[in-house]
Amino acid sequence: MAIKLHPHNLIYPYFVTEGKGRKETIRHFPGIYRFSVDRLIKDIAGLQTSGIDKVLLFGVPFRKDPRGAGAYSRDTVIAQAVRAVKKEFPGLTVMTDVCLCAYTSHGHCGVISAKAPKVKLDDQKTLQALSEVALRHAEAGADWVSPSAMAKKQVRVIRTALNRQGLGRVKILGYSAKFASNFYGPFRNAAHSAPRFGDRRAYQLDPGDERSALKEIQDDIREGADMVMVKPALGYLDIIRQAKDASSVPLAAYNVSGEYALIKYGARSGLWDEKKMVFEVISSIKRAGADYIISYHAKDIAQWLKKN
Ligand code: PBG
């Protein structure tokens, strides 16, 4: 039986920056932009007509510092975006990425305690910062917060912080099984978040390590995640299937920026038909077991589904 795709199963990611009137193109990321909040609102108005009802917001601040303070210490770009989006589109499900990599001057996902021989995150300081980030987003009205730093116990610490502040209604999407992948290139251009030194292998999963991926999924569920995620999607369909079979909560898969760029550039070179390729790939991710798919193709898919 054919797999049924529905816009409700899709989540569209947005990059949000400061300032006004901005819609910036991104290197190696065709069709995706960095929007200031005013332009974001306009774009979402168009998105809504396609039937997509969930967005995931990433902040890209003008200024960065070693502790990523811009993510939590003032009225952040994401807090502003969430307020504006919720005011304009109350029915839209707004999810926010909770991480420091776009806010730190070194580009790592947390506060660093060692640079060499391997980059190490200071767990205590990182968890403290991440829970502050989640609180800022939740206070602004986010429906879901999505910790993506791969810091141990991040889901539990954030759940506790939210509940303590009376924000129990806010749900958590854990980026549970996040691999140290080569497919994140365009995203790092979008967020200006490529690490300045070292890499993310100290805290992201080894692509060959299936066992740890499944353990991270179970840990996040135990810590209170309302949904868990496998990322990237295409090279990890086996992990998606196993996570689905083992998970008591819905499962998301992140069809990441490099997977998107492959299809786009191939189509541009006349190598294949973009629409057919997108449907094949997205159907395979769904078939593998993803309940929700985060994809930069989501807007196009929803439009194509309408015309079918
Ligand atoms: C990091 C983060 C990354 C993505 C989302 N959140 C990548 C990274 O580790 O640099 C990548 C998503 C994509 O490539 O589309 N917090």
CSV table of C-alpha atoms and ligand atoms in Angstrom, one decimal:
chain,number,residue,atom,x,y,z
A,1,MET,CA,0.0,0.0,0.0
A,2,ALA,CA,1.3,3.4,-0.9
A,3,ILE,CA,2.4,5.7,2.0
A,4,LYS,CA,0.1,8.6,2.6
A,5,LEU,CA,1.8,11.9,3.1
A,6,HIS,CA,-0.1,14.7,4.7
A,7,PRO,CA,1.0,18.3,5.4
A,8,HIS,CA,0.2,17.8,9.1
A,9,ASN,CA,3.2,15.3,9.2
A,10,LEU,CA,5.6,18.0,8.0
A,11,ILE,CA,7.5,20.6,10.0
A,12,TYR,CA,9.1,23.5,8.2
A,13,PRO,CA,12.3,25.0,9.6
A,14,TYR,CA,13.0,28.8,9.6
A,15,PHE,CA,16.2,30.8,10.2
A,16,VAL,CA,15.4,34.0,12.0
A,17,THR,CA,17.8,36.9,12.3
A,18,GLU,CA,17.7,40.4,13.9
A,19,GLY,CA,16.9,43.7,12.2
A,20,LYS,CA,14.1,44.6,9.8
A,21,GLY,CA,13.2,43.9,6.2
A,22,ARG,CA,15.7,41.1,5.8
A,23,LYS,CA,15.4,38.1,3.6
A,24,GLU,CA,18.9,36.9,3.0
A,25,THR,CA,20.1,34.2,0.7
A,26,ILE,CA,22.3,31.5,2.2
A,27,ARG,CA,25.4,30.0,0.5
A,28,HIS,CA,24.8,26.5,-0.8
A,29,PHE,CA,21.2,26.6,0.5
A,30,PRO,CA,19.0,27.3,-2.5
A,31,GLY,CA,15.4,28.4,-1.8
A,32,ILE,CA,16.1,28.9,2.0
A,33,TYR,CA,16.5,32.3,3.6
A,34,ARG,CA,17.4,34.1,6.8
A,35,PHE,CA,14.4,36.2,7.7
A,36,SER,CA,14.0,39.1,10.1
A,37,VAL,CA,10.8,38.8,12.2
A,38,ASP,CA,8.7,41.1,10.0
A,39,ARG,CA,9.6,39.2,6.8
A,40,LEU,CA,9.1,35.9,8.7
A,41,ILE,CA,5.5,36.8,9.4
A,42,LYS,CA,4.9,37.4,5.7
A,43,ASP,CA,6.4,34.1,4.7
A,44,ILE,CA,4.4,32.2,7.2
A,45,ALA,CA,1.2,33.7,5.9
A,46,GLY,CA,2.1,32.0,2.6
A,47,LEU,CA,3.1,28.8,4.3
A,48,GLN,CA,-0.2,28.5,6.0
A,49,THR,CA,-2.1,28.4,2.8
A,50,SER,CA,-0.3,25.2,1.9
A,51,GLY,CA,-1.7,23.4,4.9
A,52,ILE,CA,1.5,23.2,7.0
A,53,ASP,CA,0.8,23.9,10.6
A,54,LYS,CA,4.1,23.4,12.3
A,55,VAL,CA,7.3,25.4,12.2
A,56,LEU,CA,10.7,25.0,13.8
A,57,LEU,CA,12.6,28.3,14.5
A,58,PHE,CA,16.4,28.7,14.6
A,59,GLY,CA,17.9,32.0,15.8
A,60,VAL,CA,20.8,33.7,14.1
A,61,PRO,CA,21.9,36.6,16.2
A,62,PHE,CA,24.2,39.5,15.0
A,63,ARG,CA,26.6,39.1,17.9
A,64,LYS,CA,28.1,36.0,19.4
A,65,ASP,CA,30.2,35.4,22.6
A,66,PRO,CA,32.0,32.4,24.2
A,67,ARG,CA,29.0,31.6,26.4
A,68,GLY,CA,26.2,32.1,23.9
A,69,ALA,CA,24.6,34.6,26.2
A,70,GLY,CA,22.5,36.0,23.3
A,71,ALA,CA,20.5,32.9,23.4
A,72,TYR,CA,19.1,33.6,26.9
A,73,SER,CA,20.2,36.7,28.6
A,74,ARG,CA,18.0,39.3,26.9
A,75,ASP,CA,15.0,39.6,24.8
A,76,THR,CA,16.3,37.2,22.2
A,77,VAL,CA,15.6,37.1,18.5
A,78,ILE,CA,13.7,33.8,19.0
A,79,ALA,CA,11.6,35.2,21.9
A,80,GLN,CA,10.6,38.1,19.7
A,81,ALA,CA,9.8,35.9,16.7
A,82,VAL,CA,7.7,33.5,18.8
A,83,ARG,CA,5.7,36.4,20.3
A,84,ALA,CA,5.1,37.9,16.8
A,85,VAL,CA,4.2,34.5,15.2
A,86,LYS,CA,1.9,33.4,17.9
A,87,LYS,CA,0.1,36.8,17.9
A,88,GLU,CA,-0.4,36.6,14.1
A,89,PHE,CA,-1.1,32.8,13.8
A,90,PRO,CA,-2.4,31.5,17.1
A,91,GLY,CA,-3.2,28.1,15.6
A,92,LEU,CA,0.3,27.5,14.3
A,93,THR,CA,2.4,25.0,16.3
A,94,VAL,CA,5.6,26.8,17.1
A,95,MET,CA,8.7,24.8,18.0
A,96,THR,CA,12.1,26.3,18.8
A,97,ASP,CA,15.6,24.9,18.6
A,98,VAL,CA,17.3,25.0,22.0
A,99,CYS,CA,21.1,25.1,21.4
A,100,LEU,CA,24.0,27.5,21.8
A,101,CYS,CA,25.9,26.8,18.5
A,102,ALA,CA,24.4,29.8,16.6
A,103,TYR,CA,25.2,32.1,19.6
A,104,THR,CA,28.7,31.0,20.6
A,105,SER,CA,31.7,32.7,19.1
A,106,HIS,CA,33.4,29.2,18.8
A,107,GLY,CA,30.4,27.6,17.2
A,108,HIS,CA,30.1,24.7,19.7
A,109,CYS,CA,26.7,23.6,21.1
A,110,GLY,CA,27.5,24.4,24.7
A,111,VAL,CA,29.9,26.1,27.2
A,112,ILE,CA,33.4,24.7,26.6
A,113,SER,CA,35.7,23.4,29.4
A,114,ALA,CA,38.5,22.0,27.1
A,115,LYS,CA,39.6,22.6,23.6
A,116,ALA,CA,42.2,19.9,23.3
A,117,PRO,CA,42.9,17.0,22.7
A,118,LYS,CA,39.1,16.8,22.2
A,119,VAL,CA,36.5,19.6,22.7
A,120,LYS,CA,34.7,19.1,26.0
A,121,LEU,CA,31.5,20.7,27.1
A,122,ASP,CA,31.1,21.9,30.7
A,123,ASP,CA,28.0,19.9,31.5
A,124,GLN,CA,26.8,21.9,34.4
A,125,LYS,CA,27.1,25.3,32.7
A,126,THR,CA,25.8,24.0,29.4
A,127,LEU,CA,22.7,22.5,31.1
A,128,GLN,CA,22.1,25.7,33.0
A,129,ALA,CA,22.3,27.8,29.9
A,130,LEU,CA,20.1,25.4,27.9
A,131,SER,CA,17.4,25.5,30.5
A,132,GLU,CA,17.5,29.4,30.4
A,133,VAL,CA,17.1,29.3,26.6
A,134,ALA,CA,14.1,26.9,26.9
A,135,LEU,CA,12.5,29.2,29.5
A,136,ARG,CA,12.9,32.3,27.3
A,137,HIS,CA,11.2,30.5,24.4
A,138,ALA,CA,8.5,29.0,26.5
A,139,GLU,CA,7.7,32.4,28.3
A,140,ALA,CA,7.4,33.9,24.8
A,141,GLY,CA,4.7,31.3,23.9
A,142,ALA,CA,6.5,28.4,22.2
A,143,ASP,CA,4.5,25.2,22.1
A,144,TRP,CA,7.5,23.0,21.9
A,145,VAL,CA,11.1,23.4,22.7
A,146,SER,CA,13.7,21.2,21.0
A,147,PRO,CA,17.0,20.8,22.8
A,148,SER,CA,19.7,19.9,20.1
A,149,ALA,CA,23.0,20.3,22.0
A,150,MET,CA,23.3,16.6,22.8
A,151,ALA,CA,24.2,17.5,26.4
A,152,LYS,CA,23.5,14.6,28.8
A,153,LYS,CA,20.3,15.0,30.8
A,154,GLN,CA,19.2,18.1,28.8
A,155,VAL,CA,15.6,16.8,28.5
A,156,ARG,CA,15.3,16.2,32.2
A,157,VAL,CA,16.8,19.5,33.3
A,158,ILE,CA,14.6,21.5,30.8
A,159,ARG,CA,11.4,19.6,31.9
A,160,THR,CA,12.1,20.4,35.5
A,161,ALA,CA,12.8,24.0,34.8
A,162,LEU,CA,9.6,24.4,32.7
A,163,ASN,CA,7.5,22.7,35.3
A,164,ARG,CA,8.9,24.8,38.1
A,165,GLN,CA,8.0,28.0,36.2
A,166,GLY,CA,4.4,26.8,35.6
A,167,LEU,CA,5.2,26.1,32.0
A,168,GLY,CA,4.1,22.4,32.1
A,169,ARG,CA,2.0,22.9,29.0
A,170,VAL,CA,5.2,23.3,26.9
A,171,LYS,CA,6.3,20.1,25.2
A,172,ILE,CA,9.8,18.8,24.5
A,173,LEU,CA,11.1,17.3,21.3
A,174,GLY,CA,14.4,15.7,22.0
A,175,TYR,CA,17.0,15.6,19.3
A,176,SER,CA,17.7,12.3,20.7
A,177,ALA,CA,19.8,10.4,18.2
A,178,LYS,CA,21.8,13.1,16.5
A,179,PHE,CA,24.8,11.9,14.5
A,180,ALA,CA,28.1,13.8,13.9
A,181,SER,CA,27.3,14.1,10.2
A,182,ASN,CA,28.7,15.6,7.1
A,183,PHE,CA,25.2,16.5,6.0
A,184,TYR,CA,24.9,19.7,8.1
A,185,GLY,CA,26.9,22.0,5.8
A,186,PRO,CA,24.3,24.4,4.4
A,187,PHE,CA,22.7,24.7,7.9
A,188,ARG,CA,26.0,25.9,9.3
A,189,ASN,CA,26.2,28.5,6.6
A,190,ALA,CA,22.7,29.6,7.6
A,191,ALA,CA,23.4,29.8,11.3
A,192,HIS,CA,27.1,30.8,10.9
A,193,SER,CA,27.7,28.0,13.3
A,194,ALA,CA,30.5,25.9,11.9
A,195,PRO,CA,32.9,25.1,14.8
A,196,ARG,CA,36.0,27.4,14.9
A,197,PHE,CA,38.1,24.6,16.2
A,198,GLY,CA,37.7,20.8,16.8
A,199,ASP,CA,34.5,19.1,15.8
A,200,ARG,CA,31.3,17.9,17.3
A,201,ARG,CA,32.3,14.3,17.6
A,202,ALA,CA,32.8,14.7,21.3
A,203,TYR,CA,29.0,15.1,21.8
A,204,GLN,CA,27.3,13.9,18.7
A,205,LEU,CA,27.0,10.2,17.8
A,206,ASP,CA,29.4,8.2,15.7
A,207,PRO,CA,27.5,7.3,12.4
A,208,GLY,CA,28.3,3.6,13.0
A,209,ASP,CA,27.0,3.6,16.6
A,210,GLU,CA,23.5,2.1,16.5
A,211,ARG,CA,23.5,1.0,20.1
A,212,SER,CA,24.1,4.5,21.5
A,213,ALA,CA,21.5,6.0,19.2
A,214,LEU,CA,18.8,3.7,20.6
A,215,LYS,CA,20.0,4.3,24.1
A,216,GLU,CA,19.7,8.0,23.7
A,217,ILE,CA,16.1,7.6,22.5
A,218,GLN,CA,15.2,5.6,25.6
A,219,ASP,CA,17.0,8.0,27.9
A,220,ASP,CA,15.1,11.0,26.4
A,221,ILE,CA,11.8,9.3,26.8
A,222,ARG,CA,12.6,8.4,30.4
A,223,GLU,CA,13.6,12.0,31.0
A,224,GLY,CA,10.2,13.2,29.8
A,225,ALA,CA,10.5,13.9,26.0
A,226,ASP,CA,7.1,14.2,24.4
A,227,MET,CA,8.6,13.3,21.0
A,228,VAL,CA,12.0,12.0,20.0
A,229,MET,CA,14.1,12.5,16.8
A,230,VAL,CA,16.6,10.8,14.6
A,231,LYS,CA,18.9,13.1,12.6
A,232,PRO,CA,19.9,13.0,9.8
A,233,ALA,CA,17.2,10.9,8.1
A,234,LEU,CA,18.3,9.4,4.8
A,235,GLY,CA,21.5,7.6,5.8
A,236,TYR,CA,19.8,6.5,9.1
A,237,LEU,CA,16.6,4.9,8.0
A,238,ASP,CA,17.5,1.7,9.9
A,239,ILE,CA,17.8,3.8,13.1
A,240,ILE,CA,14.4,5.5,12.4
A,241,ARG,CA,12.7,2.0,12.1
A,242,GLN,CA,14.3,0.7,15.2
A,243,ALA,CA,13.5,3.9,17.1
A,244,LYS,CA,9.9,3.7,16.0
A,245,ASP,CA,9.5,0.1,17.1
A,246,ALA,CA,11.0,0.9,20.5
A,247,SER,CA,9.5,4.2,21.2
A,248,SER,CA,6.4,5.0,23.3
A,249,VAL,CA,6.1,8.6,22.0
A,250,PRO,CA,5.9,9.9,18.4
A,251,LEU,CA,9.0,10.0,16.3
A,252,ALA,CA,10.4,12.8,14.2
A,253,ALA,CA,13.1,12.5,11.5
A,254,TYR,CA,15.1,15.5,10.4
A,255,ASN,CA,15.7,15.5,6.6
A,256,VAL,CA,18.7,17.8,7.0
A,257,SER,CA,20.2,20.6,4.9
A,258,GLY,CA,22.8,18.5,3.1
A,259,GLU,CA,20.2,15.9,2.1
A,260,TYR,CA,18.1,18.8,0.7
A,261,ALA,CA,21.0,20.3,-1.1
A,262,LEU,CA,21.8,17.0,-2.8
A,263,ILE,CA,18.4,16.8,-4.4
A,264,LYS,CA,18.3,20.6,-5.3
A,265,TYR,CA,21.7,20.6,-7.0
A,266,GLY,CA,21.1,17.3,-8.7
A,267,ALA,CA,17.8,18.7,-10.1
A,268,ARG,CA,19.5,21.9,-11.2
A,269,SER,CA,22.1,19.9,-13.2
A,270,GLY,CA,19.3,18.0,-14.9
A,271,LEU,CA,20.3,14.8,-13.2
A,272,TRP,CA,16.8,14.0,-11.9
A,273,ASP,CA,13.3,15.4,-11.5
A,274,GLU,CA,13.1,17.3,-8.2
A,275,LYS,CA,9.5,16.5,-7.4
A,276,LYS,CA,9.8,12.8,-8.1
A,277,MET,CA,13.0,12.7,-6.1
A,278,VAL,CA,11.5,14.5,-3.1
A,279,PHE,CA,8.5,12.2,-3.0
A,280,GLU,CA,10.8,9.1,-3.2
A,281,VAL,CA,13.0,10.3,-0.4
A,282,ILE,CA,10.2,11.6,1.9
A,283,SER,CA,8.2,8.4,1.4
A,284,SER,CA,11.2,6.3,2.4
A,285,ILE,CA,11.6,8.3,5.6
A,286,LYS,CA,7.9,7.9,6.4
A,287,ARG,CA,8.0,4.2,5.5
A,288,ALA,CA,10.9,3.7,7.8
A,289,GLY,CA,8.7,4.9,10.7
A,290,ALA,CA,8.8,8.7,11.1
A,291,ASP,CA,5.5,10.2,12.3
A,292,TYR,CA,6.8,13.7,11.6
A,293,ILE,CA,9.4,14.9,9.1
A,294,ILE,CA,11.3,18.1,9.5
A,295,SER,CA,12.2,19.2,6.0
A,296,TYR,CA,13.2,22.2,3.9
A,297,HIS,CA,11.2,20.6,1.1
A,298,ALA,CA,8.0,20.8,3.2
A,299,LYS,CA,6.6,23.9,1.5
A,300,ASP,CA,7.1,22.4,-1.9
A,301,ILE,CA,5.6,19.0,-0.8
A,302,ALA,CA,2.5,20.7,0.6
A,303,GLN,CA,2.0,22.6,-2.7
A,304,TRP,CA,2.5,19.5,-4.8
A,305,LEU,CA,0.1,17.5,-2.6
A,306,LYS,CA,-2.6,20.1,-3.2
A,307,LYS,CA,-2.3,19.8,-7.0
A,308,ASN,CA,-2.2,16.0,-7.0
B,1,PBG,C1,22.9,22.1,16.0
B,1,PBG,C2,22.1,21.8,14.9
B,1,PBG,C3,22.5,21.3,13.6
B,1,PBG,C4,21.4,21.2,12.8
B,1,PBG,C5,20.3,21.6,13.5
B,1,PBG,N1,20.7,21.9,14.8
B,1,PBG,C6,23.8,20.9,13.1
B,1,PBG,C7,25.1,21.0,13.7
B,1,PBG,O1,25.4,20.1,14.5
B,1,PBG,O2,25.9,21.9,13.3
B,1,PBG,C8,21.5,20.8,11.4
B,1,PBG,C9,20.3,20.7,10.6
B,1,PBG,C10,20.5,20.7,9.1
B,1,PBG,O3,21.6,20.4,8.6
B,1,PBG,O4,19.5,21.0,8.5
B,1,PBG,N2,22.4,22.5,17.1
